[in-house]
PDB file of C-alpha atoms in Angstrom:
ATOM      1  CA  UNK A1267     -99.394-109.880 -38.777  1.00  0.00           C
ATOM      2  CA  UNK A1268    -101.008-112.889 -40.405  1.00  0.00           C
ATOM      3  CA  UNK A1269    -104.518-114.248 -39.230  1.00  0.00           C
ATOM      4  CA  UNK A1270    -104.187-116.486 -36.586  1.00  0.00           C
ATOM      5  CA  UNK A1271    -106.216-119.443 -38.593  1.00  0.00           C
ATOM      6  CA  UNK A1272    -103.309-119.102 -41.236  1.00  0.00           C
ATOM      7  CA  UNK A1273    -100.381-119.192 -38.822  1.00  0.00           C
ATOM      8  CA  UNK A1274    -102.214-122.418 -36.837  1.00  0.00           C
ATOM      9  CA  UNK A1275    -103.280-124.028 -40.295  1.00  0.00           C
ATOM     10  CA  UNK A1276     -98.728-123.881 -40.417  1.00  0.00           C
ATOM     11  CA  UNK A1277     -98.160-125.779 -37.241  1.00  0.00           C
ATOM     12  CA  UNK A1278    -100.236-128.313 -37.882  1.00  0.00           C
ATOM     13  CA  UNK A1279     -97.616-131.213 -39.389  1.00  0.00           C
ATOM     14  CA  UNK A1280     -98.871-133.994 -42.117  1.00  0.00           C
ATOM     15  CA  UNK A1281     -97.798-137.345 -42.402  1.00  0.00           C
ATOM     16  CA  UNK A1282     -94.642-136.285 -44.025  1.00  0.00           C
ATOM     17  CA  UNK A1283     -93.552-133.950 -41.117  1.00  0.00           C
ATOM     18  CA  UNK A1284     -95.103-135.375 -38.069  1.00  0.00           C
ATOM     19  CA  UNK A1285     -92.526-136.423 -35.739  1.00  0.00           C
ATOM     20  CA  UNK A1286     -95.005-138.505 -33.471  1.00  0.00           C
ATOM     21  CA  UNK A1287     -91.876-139.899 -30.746  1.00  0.00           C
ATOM     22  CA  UNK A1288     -89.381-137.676 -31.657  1.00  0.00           C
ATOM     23  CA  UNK A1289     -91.476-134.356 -31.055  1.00  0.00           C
ATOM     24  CA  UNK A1290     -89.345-133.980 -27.654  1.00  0.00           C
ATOM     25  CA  UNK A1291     -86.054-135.191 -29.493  1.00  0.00           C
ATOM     26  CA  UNK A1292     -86.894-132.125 -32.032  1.00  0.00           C
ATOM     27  CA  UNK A1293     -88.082-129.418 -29.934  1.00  0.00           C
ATOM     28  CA  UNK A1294     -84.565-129.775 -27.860  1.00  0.00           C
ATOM     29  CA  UNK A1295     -82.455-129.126 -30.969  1.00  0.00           C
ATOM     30  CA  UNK A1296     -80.810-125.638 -31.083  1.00  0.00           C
ATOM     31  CA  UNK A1297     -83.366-122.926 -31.352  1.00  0.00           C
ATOM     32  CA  UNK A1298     -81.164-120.770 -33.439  1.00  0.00           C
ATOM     33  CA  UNK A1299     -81.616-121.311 -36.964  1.00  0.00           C
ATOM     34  CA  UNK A1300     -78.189-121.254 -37.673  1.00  0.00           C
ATOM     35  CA  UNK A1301     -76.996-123.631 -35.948  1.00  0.00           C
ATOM     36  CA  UNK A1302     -79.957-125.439 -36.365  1.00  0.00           C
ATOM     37  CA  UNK A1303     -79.764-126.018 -40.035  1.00  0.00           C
ATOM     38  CA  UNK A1304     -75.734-126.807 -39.905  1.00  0.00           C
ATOM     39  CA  UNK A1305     -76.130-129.134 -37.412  1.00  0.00           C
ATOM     40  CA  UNK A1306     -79.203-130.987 -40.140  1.00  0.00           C
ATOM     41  CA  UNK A1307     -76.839-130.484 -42.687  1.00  0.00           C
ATOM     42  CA  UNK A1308     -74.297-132.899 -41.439  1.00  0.00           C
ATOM     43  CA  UNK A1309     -76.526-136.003 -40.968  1.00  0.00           C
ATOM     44  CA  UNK A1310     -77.162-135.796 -44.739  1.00  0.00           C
ATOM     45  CA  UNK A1311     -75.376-136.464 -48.010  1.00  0.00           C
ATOM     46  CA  UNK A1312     -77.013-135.321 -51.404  1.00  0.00           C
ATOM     47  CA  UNK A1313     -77.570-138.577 -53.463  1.00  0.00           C
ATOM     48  CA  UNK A1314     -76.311-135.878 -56.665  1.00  0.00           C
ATOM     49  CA  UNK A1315     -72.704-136.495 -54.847  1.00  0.00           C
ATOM     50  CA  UNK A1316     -73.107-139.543 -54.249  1.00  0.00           C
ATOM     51  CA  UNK A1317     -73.365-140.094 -57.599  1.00  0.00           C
ATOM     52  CA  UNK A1318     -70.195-137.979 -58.960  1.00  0.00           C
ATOM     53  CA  UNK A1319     -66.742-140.732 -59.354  1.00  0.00           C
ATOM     54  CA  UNK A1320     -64.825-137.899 -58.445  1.00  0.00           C
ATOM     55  CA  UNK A1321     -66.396-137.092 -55.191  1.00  0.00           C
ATOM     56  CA  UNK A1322     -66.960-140.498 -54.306  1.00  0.00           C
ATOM     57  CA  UNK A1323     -62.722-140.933 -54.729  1.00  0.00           C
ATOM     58  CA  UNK A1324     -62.448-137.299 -52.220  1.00  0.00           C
ATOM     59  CA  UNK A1325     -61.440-138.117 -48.785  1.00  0.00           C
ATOM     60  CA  UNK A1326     -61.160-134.719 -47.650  1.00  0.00           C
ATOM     61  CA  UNK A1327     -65.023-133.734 -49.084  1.00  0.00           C
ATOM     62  CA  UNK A1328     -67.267-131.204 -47.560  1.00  0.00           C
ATOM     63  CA  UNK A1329     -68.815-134.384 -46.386  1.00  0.00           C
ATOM     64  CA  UNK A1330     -66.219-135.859 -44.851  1.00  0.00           C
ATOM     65  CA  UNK A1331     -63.683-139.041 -46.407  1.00  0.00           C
ATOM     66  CA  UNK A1332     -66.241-140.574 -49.131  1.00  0.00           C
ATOM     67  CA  UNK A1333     -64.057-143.451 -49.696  1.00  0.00           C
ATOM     68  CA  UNK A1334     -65.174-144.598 -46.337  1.00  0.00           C
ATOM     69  CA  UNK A1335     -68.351-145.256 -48.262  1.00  0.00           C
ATOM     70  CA  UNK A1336     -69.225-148.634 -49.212  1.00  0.00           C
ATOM     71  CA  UNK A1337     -69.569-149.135 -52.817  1.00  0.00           C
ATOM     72  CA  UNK A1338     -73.155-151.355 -51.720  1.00  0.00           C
ATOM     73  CA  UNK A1339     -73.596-147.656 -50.309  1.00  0.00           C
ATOM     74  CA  UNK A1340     -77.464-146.326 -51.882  1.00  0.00           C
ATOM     75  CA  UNK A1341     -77.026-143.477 -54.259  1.00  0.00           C
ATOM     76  CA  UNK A1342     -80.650-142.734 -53.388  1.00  0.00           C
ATOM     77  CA  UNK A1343     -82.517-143.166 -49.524  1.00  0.00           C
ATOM     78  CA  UNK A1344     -85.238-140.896 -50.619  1.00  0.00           C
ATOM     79  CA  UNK A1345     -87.760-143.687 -51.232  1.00  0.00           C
ATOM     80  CA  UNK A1346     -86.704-145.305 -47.628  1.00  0.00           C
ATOM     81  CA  UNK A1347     -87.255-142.050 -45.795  1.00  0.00           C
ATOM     82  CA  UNK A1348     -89.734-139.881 -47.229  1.00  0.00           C
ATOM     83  CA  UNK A1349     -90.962-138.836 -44.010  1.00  0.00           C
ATOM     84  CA  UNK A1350     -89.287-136.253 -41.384  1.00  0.00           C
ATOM     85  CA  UNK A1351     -89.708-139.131 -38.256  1.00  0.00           C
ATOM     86  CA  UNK A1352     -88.133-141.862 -40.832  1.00  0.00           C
ATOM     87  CA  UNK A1353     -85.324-139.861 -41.190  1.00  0.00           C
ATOM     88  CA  UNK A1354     -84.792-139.030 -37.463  1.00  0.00           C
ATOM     89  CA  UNK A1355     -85.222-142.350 -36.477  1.00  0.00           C
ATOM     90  CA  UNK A1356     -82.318-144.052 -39.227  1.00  0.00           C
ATOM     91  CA  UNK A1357     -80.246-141.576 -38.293  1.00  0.00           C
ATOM     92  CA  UNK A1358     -80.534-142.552 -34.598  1.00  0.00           C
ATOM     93  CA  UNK A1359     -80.403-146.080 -35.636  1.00  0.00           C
ATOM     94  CA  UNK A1360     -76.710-145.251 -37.080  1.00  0.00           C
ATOM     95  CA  UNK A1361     -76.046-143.306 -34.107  1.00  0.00           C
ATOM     96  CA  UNK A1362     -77.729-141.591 -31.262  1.00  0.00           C
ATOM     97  CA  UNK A1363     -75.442-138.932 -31.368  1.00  0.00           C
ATOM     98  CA  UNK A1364     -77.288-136.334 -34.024  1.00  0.00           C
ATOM     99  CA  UNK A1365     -73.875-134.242 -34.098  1.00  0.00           C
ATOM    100  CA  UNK A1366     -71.734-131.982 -36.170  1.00  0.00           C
ATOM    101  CA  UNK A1367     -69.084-134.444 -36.332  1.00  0.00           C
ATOM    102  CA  UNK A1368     -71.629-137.853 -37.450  1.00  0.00           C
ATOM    103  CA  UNK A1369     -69.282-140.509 -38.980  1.00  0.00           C
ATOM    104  CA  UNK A1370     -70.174-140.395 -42.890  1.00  0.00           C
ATOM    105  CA  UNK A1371     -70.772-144.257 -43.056  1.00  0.00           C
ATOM    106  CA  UNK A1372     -73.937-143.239 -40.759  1.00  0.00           C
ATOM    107  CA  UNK A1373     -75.077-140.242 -42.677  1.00  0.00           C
ATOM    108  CA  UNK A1374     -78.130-140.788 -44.850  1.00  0.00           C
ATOM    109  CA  UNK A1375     -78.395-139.813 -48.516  1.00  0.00           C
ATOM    110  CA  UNK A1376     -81.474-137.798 -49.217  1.00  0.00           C
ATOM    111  CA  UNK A1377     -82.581-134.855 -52.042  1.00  0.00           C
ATOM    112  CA  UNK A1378     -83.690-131.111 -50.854  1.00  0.00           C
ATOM    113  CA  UNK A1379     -87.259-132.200 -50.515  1.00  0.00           C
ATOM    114  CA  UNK A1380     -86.527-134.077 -47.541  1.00  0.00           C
ATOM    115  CA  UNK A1381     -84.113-131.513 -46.089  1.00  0.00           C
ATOM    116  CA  UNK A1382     -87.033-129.090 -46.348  1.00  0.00           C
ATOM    117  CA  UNK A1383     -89.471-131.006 -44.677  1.00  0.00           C
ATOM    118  CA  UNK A1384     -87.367-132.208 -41.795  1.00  0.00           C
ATOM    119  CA  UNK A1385     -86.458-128.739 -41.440  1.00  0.00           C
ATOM    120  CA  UNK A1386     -90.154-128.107 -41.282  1.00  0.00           C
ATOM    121  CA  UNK A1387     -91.119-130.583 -38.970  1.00  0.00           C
ATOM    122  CA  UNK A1388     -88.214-129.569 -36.606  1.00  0.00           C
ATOM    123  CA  UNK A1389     -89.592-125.823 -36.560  1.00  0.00           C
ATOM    124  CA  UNK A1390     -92.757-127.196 -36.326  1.00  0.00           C
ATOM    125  CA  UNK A1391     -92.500-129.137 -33.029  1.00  0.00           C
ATOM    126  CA  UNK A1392     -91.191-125.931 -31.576  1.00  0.00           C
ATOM    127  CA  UNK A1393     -94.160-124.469 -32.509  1.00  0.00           C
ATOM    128  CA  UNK A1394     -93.187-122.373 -35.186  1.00  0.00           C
ATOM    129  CA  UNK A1395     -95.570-121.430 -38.370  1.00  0.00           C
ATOM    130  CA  UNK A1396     -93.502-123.114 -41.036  1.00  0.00           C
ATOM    131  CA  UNK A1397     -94.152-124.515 -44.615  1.00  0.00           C
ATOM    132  CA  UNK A1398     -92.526-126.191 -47.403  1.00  0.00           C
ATOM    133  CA  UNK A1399     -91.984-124.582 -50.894  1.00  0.00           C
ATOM    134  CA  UNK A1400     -91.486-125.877 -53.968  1.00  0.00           C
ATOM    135  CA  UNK A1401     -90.219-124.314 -56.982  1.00  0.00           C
ATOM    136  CA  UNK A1402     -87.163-123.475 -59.318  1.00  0.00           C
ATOM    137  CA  UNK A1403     -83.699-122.323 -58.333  1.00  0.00           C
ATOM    138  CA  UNK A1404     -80.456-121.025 -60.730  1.00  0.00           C
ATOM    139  CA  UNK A1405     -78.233-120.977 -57.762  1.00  0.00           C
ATOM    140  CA  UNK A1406     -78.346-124.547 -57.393  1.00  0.00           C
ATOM    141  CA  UNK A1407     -76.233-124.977 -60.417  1.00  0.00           C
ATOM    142  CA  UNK A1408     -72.221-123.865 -60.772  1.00  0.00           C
ATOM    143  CA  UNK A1409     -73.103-122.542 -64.068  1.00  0.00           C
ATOM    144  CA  UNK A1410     -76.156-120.590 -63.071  1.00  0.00           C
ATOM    145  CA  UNK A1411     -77.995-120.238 -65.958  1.00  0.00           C
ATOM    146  CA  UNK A1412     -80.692-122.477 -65.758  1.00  0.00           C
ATOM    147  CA  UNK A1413     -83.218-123.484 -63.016  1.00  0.00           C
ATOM    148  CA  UNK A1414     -83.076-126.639 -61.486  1.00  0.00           C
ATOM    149  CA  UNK A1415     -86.181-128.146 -59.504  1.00  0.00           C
ATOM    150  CA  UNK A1416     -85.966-127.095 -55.383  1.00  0.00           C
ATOM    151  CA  UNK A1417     -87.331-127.755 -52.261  1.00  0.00           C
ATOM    152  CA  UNK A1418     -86.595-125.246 -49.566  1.00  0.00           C
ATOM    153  CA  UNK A1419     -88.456-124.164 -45.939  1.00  0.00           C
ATOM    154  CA  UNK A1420     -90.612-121.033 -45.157  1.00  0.00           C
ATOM    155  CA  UNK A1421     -90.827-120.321 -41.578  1.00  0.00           C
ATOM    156  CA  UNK A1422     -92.750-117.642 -40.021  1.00  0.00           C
ATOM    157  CA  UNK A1423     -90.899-114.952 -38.301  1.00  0.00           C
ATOM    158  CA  UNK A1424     -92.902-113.684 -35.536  1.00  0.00           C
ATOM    159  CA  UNK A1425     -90.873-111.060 -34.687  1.00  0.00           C
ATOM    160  CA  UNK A1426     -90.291-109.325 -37.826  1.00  0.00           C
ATOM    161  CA  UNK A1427     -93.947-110.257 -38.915  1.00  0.00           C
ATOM    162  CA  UNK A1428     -92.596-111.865 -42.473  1.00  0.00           C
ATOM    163  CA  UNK A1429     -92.102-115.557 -43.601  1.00  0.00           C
ATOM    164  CA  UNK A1430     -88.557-116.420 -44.279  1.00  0.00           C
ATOM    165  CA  UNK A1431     -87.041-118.833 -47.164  1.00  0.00           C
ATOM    166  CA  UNK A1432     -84.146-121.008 -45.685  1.00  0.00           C
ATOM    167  CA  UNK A1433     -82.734-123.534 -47.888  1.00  0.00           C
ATOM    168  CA  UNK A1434     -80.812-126.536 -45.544  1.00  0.00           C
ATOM    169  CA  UNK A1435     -79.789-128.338 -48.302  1.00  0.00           C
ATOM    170  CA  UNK A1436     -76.823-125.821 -49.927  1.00  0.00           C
ATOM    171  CA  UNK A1437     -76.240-124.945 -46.666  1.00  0.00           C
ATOM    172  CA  UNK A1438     -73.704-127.156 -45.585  1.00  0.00           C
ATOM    173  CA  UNK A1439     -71.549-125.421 -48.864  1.00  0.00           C
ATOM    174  CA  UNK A1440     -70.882-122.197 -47.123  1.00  0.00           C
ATOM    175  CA  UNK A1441     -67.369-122.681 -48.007  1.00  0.00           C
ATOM    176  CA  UNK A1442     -68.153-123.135 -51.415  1.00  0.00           C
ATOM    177  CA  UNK A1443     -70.359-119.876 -52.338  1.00  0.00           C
ATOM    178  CA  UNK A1444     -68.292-118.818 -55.091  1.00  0.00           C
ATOM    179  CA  UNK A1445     -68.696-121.653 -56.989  1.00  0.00           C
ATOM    180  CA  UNK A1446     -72.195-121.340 -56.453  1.00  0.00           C
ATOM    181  CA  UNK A1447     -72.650-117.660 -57.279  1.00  0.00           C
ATOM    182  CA  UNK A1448     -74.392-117.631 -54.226  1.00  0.00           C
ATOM    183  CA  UNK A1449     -74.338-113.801 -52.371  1.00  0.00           C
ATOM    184  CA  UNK A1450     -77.253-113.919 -50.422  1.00  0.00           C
ATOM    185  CA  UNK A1451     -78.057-115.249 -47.070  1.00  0.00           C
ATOM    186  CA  UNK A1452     -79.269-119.000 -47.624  1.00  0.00           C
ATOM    187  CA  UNK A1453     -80.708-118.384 -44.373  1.00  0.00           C
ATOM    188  CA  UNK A1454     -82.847-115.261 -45.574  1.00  0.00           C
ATOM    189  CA  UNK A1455     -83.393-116.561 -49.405  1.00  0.00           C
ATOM    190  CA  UNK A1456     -84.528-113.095 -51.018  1.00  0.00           C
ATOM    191  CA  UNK A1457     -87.588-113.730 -52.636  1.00  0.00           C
ATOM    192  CA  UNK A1458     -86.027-112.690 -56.507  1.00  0.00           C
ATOM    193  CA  UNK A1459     -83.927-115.824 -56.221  1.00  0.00           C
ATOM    194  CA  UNK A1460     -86.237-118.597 -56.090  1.00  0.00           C
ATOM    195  CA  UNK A1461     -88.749-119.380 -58.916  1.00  0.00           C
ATOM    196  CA  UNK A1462     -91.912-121.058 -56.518  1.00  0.00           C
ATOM    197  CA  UNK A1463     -93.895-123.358 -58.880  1.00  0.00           C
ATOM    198  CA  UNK A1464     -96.878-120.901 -59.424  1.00  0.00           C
ATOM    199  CA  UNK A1465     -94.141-118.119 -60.887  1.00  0.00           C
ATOM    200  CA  UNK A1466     -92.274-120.991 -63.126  1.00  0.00           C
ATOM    201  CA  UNK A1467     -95.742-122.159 -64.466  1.00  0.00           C
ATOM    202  CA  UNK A1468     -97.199-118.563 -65.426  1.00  0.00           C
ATOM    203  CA  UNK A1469     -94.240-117.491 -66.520  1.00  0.00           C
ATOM    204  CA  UNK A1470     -93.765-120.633 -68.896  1.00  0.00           C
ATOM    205  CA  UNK A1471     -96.936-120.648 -70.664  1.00  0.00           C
ATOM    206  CA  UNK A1472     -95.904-116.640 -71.215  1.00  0.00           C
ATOM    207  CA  UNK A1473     -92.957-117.567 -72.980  1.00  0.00           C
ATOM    208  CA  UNK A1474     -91.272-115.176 -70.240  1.00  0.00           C
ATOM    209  CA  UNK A1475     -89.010-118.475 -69.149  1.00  0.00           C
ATOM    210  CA  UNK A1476     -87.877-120.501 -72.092  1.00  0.00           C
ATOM    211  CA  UNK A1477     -88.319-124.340 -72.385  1.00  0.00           C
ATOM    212  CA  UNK A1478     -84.626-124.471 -71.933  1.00  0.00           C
ATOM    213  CA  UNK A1479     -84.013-122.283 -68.771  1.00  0.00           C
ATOM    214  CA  UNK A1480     -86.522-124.577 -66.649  1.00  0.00           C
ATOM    215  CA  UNK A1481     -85.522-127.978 -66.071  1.00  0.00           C
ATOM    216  CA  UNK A1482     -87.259-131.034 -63.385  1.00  0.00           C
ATOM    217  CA  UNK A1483     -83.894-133.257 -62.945  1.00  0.00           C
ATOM    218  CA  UNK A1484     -85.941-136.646 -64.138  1.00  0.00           C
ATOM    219  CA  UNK A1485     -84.758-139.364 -66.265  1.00  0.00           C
ATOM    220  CA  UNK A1486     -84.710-138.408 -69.232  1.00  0.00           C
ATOM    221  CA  UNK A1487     -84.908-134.371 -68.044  1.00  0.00           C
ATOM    222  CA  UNK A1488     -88.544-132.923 -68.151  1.00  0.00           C
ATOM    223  CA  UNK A1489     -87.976-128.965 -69.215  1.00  0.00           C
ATOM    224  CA  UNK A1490     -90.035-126.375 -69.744  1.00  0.00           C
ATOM    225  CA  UNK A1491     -93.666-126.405 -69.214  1.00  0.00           C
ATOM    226  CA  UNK A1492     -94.176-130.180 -68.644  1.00  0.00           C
ATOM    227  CA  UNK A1493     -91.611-128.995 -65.716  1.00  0.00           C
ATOM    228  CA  UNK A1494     -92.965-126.328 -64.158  1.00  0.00           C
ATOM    229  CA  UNK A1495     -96.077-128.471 -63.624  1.00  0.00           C
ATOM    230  CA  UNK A1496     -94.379-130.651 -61.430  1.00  0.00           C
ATOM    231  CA  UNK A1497     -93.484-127.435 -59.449  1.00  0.00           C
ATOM    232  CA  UNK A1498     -96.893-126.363 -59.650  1.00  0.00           C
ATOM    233  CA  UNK A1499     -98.573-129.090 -58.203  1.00  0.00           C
ATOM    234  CA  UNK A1500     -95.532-129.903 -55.779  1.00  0.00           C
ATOM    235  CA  UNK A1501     -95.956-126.636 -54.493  1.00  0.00           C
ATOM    236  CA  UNK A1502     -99.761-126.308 -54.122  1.00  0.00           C
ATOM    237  CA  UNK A1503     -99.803-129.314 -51.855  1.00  0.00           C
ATOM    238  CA  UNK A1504     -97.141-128.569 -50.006  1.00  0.00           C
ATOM    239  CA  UNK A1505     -99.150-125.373 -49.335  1.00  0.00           C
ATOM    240  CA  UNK A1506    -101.736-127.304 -47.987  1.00  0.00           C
ATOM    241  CA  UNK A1507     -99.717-129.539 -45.745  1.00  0.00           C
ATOM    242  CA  UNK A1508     -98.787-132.286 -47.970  1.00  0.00           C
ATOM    243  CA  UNK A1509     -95.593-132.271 -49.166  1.00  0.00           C
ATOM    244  CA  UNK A1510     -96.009-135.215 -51.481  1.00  0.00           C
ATOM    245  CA  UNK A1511     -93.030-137.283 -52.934  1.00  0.00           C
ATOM    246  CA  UNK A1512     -91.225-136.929 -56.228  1.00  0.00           C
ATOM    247  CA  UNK A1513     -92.947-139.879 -57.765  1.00  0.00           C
ATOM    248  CA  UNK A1514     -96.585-138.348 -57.492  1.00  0.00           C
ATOM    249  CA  UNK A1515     -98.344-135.871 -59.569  1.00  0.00           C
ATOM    250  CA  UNK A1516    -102.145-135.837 -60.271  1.00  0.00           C
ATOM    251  CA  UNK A1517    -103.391-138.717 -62.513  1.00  0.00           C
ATOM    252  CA  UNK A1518    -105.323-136.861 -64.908  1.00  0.00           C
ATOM    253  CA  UNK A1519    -102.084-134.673 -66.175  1.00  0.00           C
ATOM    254  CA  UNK A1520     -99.989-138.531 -66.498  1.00  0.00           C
ATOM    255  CA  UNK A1521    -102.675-140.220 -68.246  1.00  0.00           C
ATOM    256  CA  UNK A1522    -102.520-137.389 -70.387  1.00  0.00           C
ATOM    257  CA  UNK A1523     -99.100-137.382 -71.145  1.00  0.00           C
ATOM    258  CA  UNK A1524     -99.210-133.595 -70.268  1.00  0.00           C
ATOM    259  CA  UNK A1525    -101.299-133.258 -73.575  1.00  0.00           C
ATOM    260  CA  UNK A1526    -103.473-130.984 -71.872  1.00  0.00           C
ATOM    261  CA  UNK A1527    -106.658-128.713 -73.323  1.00  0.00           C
ATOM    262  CA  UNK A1528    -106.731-125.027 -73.056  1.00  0.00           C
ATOM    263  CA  UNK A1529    -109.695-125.232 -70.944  1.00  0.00           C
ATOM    264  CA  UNK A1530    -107.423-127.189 -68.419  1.00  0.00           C
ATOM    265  CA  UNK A1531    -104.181-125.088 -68.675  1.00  0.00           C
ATOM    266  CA  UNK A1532    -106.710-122.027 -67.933  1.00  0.00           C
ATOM    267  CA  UNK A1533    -107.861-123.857 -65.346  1.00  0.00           C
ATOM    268  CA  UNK A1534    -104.193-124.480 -63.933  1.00  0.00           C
ATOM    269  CA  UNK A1535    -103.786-120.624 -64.632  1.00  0.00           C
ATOM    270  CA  UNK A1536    -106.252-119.642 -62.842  1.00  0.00           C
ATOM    271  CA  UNK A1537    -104.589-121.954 -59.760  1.00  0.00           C
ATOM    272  CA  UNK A1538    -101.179-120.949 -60.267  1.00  0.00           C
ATOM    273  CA  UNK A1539    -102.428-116.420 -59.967  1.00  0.00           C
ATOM    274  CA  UNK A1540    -104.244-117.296 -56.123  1.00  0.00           C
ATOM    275  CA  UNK A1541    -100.500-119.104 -55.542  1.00  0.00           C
ATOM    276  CA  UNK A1542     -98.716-116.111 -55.755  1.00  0.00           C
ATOM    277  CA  UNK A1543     -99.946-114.735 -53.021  1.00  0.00           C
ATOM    278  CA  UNK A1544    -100.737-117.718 -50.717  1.00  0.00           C
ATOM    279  CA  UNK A1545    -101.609-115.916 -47.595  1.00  0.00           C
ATOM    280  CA  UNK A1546    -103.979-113.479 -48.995  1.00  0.00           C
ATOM    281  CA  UNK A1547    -106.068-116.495 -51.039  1.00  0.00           C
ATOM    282  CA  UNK A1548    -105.537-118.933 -48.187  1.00  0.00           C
ATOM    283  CA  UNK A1549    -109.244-119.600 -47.882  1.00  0.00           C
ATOM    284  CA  UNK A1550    -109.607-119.975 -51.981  1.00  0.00           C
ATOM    285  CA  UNK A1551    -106.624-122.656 -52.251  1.00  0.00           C
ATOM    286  CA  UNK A1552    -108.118-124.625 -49.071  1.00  0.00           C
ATOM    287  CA  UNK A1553    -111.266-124.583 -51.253  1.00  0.00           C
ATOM    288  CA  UNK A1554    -110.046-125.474 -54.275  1.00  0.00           C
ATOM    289  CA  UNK A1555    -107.836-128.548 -51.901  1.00  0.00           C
ATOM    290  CA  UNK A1556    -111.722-129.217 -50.657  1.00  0.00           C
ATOM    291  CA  UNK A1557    -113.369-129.593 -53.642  1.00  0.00           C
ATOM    292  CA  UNK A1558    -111.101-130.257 -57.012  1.00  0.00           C
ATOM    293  CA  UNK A1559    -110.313-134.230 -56.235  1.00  0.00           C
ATOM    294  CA  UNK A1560    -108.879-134.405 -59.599  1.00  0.00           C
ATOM    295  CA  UNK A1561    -105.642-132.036 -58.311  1.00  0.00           C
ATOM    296  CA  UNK A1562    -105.494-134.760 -55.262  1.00  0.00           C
ATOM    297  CA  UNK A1563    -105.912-137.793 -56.953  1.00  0.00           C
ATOM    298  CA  UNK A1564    -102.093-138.510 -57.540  1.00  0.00           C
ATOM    299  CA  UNK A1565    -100.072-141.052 -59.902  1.00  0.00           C
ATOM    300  CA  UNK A1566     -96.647-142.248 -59.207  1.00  0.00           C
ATOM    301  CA  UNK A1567     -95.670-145.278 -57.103  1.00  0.00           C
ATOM    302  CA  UNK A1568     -98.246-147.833 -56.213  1.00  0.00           C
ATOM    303  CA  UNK A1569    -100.761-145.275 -57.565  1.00  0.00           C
ATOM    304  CA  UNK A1570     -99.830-146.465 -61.390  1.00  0.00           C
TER     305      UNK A1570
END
């Protein structure tokens, strides 16, 4: 059983997955996680789709008829809802009915990140020890030989004494495992299939995972180390409650153009070996969070 300071530190909620209003509008949603997460997954269409001619022209999609889309219709929402209660409160906007069967035109079109973290701030409400992880996944992609970039929720279990990976966003493509390689219960992620930021760092500046196998979907694609930095450091605040937006990422490493010394990539080492095992350094990372500014300090946005 985890220390109680660790599993309180978990229900605390950040600006990103505070619900403020909508607290009693979350903690009334299905307690199963099941249902919970299918229910999440069809108030949301991934922007990646969105994207896709083909899938745009499907009106039998796993999200519904997409030519009932606009063409004025946002590829991308994430930068109008980066926040669990923005989220909640468009989609109630569209329609107060948050239902299995929500009309596509009033779905919203966000990225895993935000899946995760209203996933996380739904758990949370019900008082539930939860975090968000960042990292690296291969069973995002059809082919499944490289690792895309992934957001994902950690929850944990009381019960069973364990924290548990559930990823909301490939949820909703249960039907579509196969083409997914996916075997495992998305509910129950075993930990061997996700790459968390800390593991993708280390294991790039080994050599272990090759520049090519890595990949942070940006334009133009960031791969190998430069990407498991973003993991890194995406992870490590999530960690400590701030799940931080796709645009950000500490000054110091943009201004350098990730042109970094030794003496700072041992330094991000050194980071990355206590975020392996987050529980048992808890009180290191909050120190390191307490003290190194420069890993806070973020670029990206407004912050340029």
């Amino acid at each position: 059983m985890l220390k109680n300071d660790i599993l309180d530190f978990y229900k605390r909620t950040s600006p990103y997955t505070d619900l403020g209003l909508y607290n009693d509008f979350a903690r009334n949603l299905p307690d199963d996680i099941d249902d919970l997460c299918l229910l999440q997954r069809n108030q949301i269409i991934h922007p990646f789709d969105m994207s896709d001619e083909k899938m745009r022209k499907d009106s039998n999609s796993c999200y519904g008829d997409m030519t009932k889309l606009p063409k004025t219709a946002l590829c991308y929402e994430n930068d109008l809802f980066p926040t669990a209660q923005s989220m909640l409160a468009e989609l109630l906007r569209r329609d107060k009915n948050y239902c299995l069967d929500r009309k596509i035109e009033d779905k919203i079109h966000v990225c895993c990140r935000e899946q995760a973290i209203l996933l996380a701030s739904i758990l949370k409400s019900k008082g539930i020890s939860t975090r968000v992880r960042s990292g690296f996944a291969k069973y995002v992609n059809t082919c499944g030989k490289t690792a895309g970039d992934h957001w994902i929720t950690e929850y944990y279990d009381i019960e069973k004494e364990k924290w548990t990976l559930v990823d909301a966003d490939m949820y909703f493509y249960e039907d579509v495992l196969d083409e997914y390689h996916i075997d495992f219960n998305l509910l129950d992620i075993p930990r061997d299939k996700f790459i968390f930021g800390a593991e993708a760092y280390l294991k790039s500046r080994t050599g272990e995972l090759k520049k090519e196998e890595i990949y942070y979907a940006s334009n133009p694609l960031t791969i190998g180390i430069e990407a498991s930095i973003h993991g890194l450091f995406y992870d490590f605040h999530s960690l400590m409650n701030d799940e931080i937006i796709f645009l950000h990422l500490p000054k110091y490493i943009i201004d350098k153009k990730f042109k970094l010394t030794e003496e700072e990539y041992i330094e991000l080492d050194e980071l990355a070996k206590l975020m392996l095992d987050p529980d048992k350094n808890f009180h290191q990372l909050l120190n390191i969070w307490n003290s190194q500014d420069k890993f806070r300090i973020m670029s990206g946005g407004m912050n340029d």
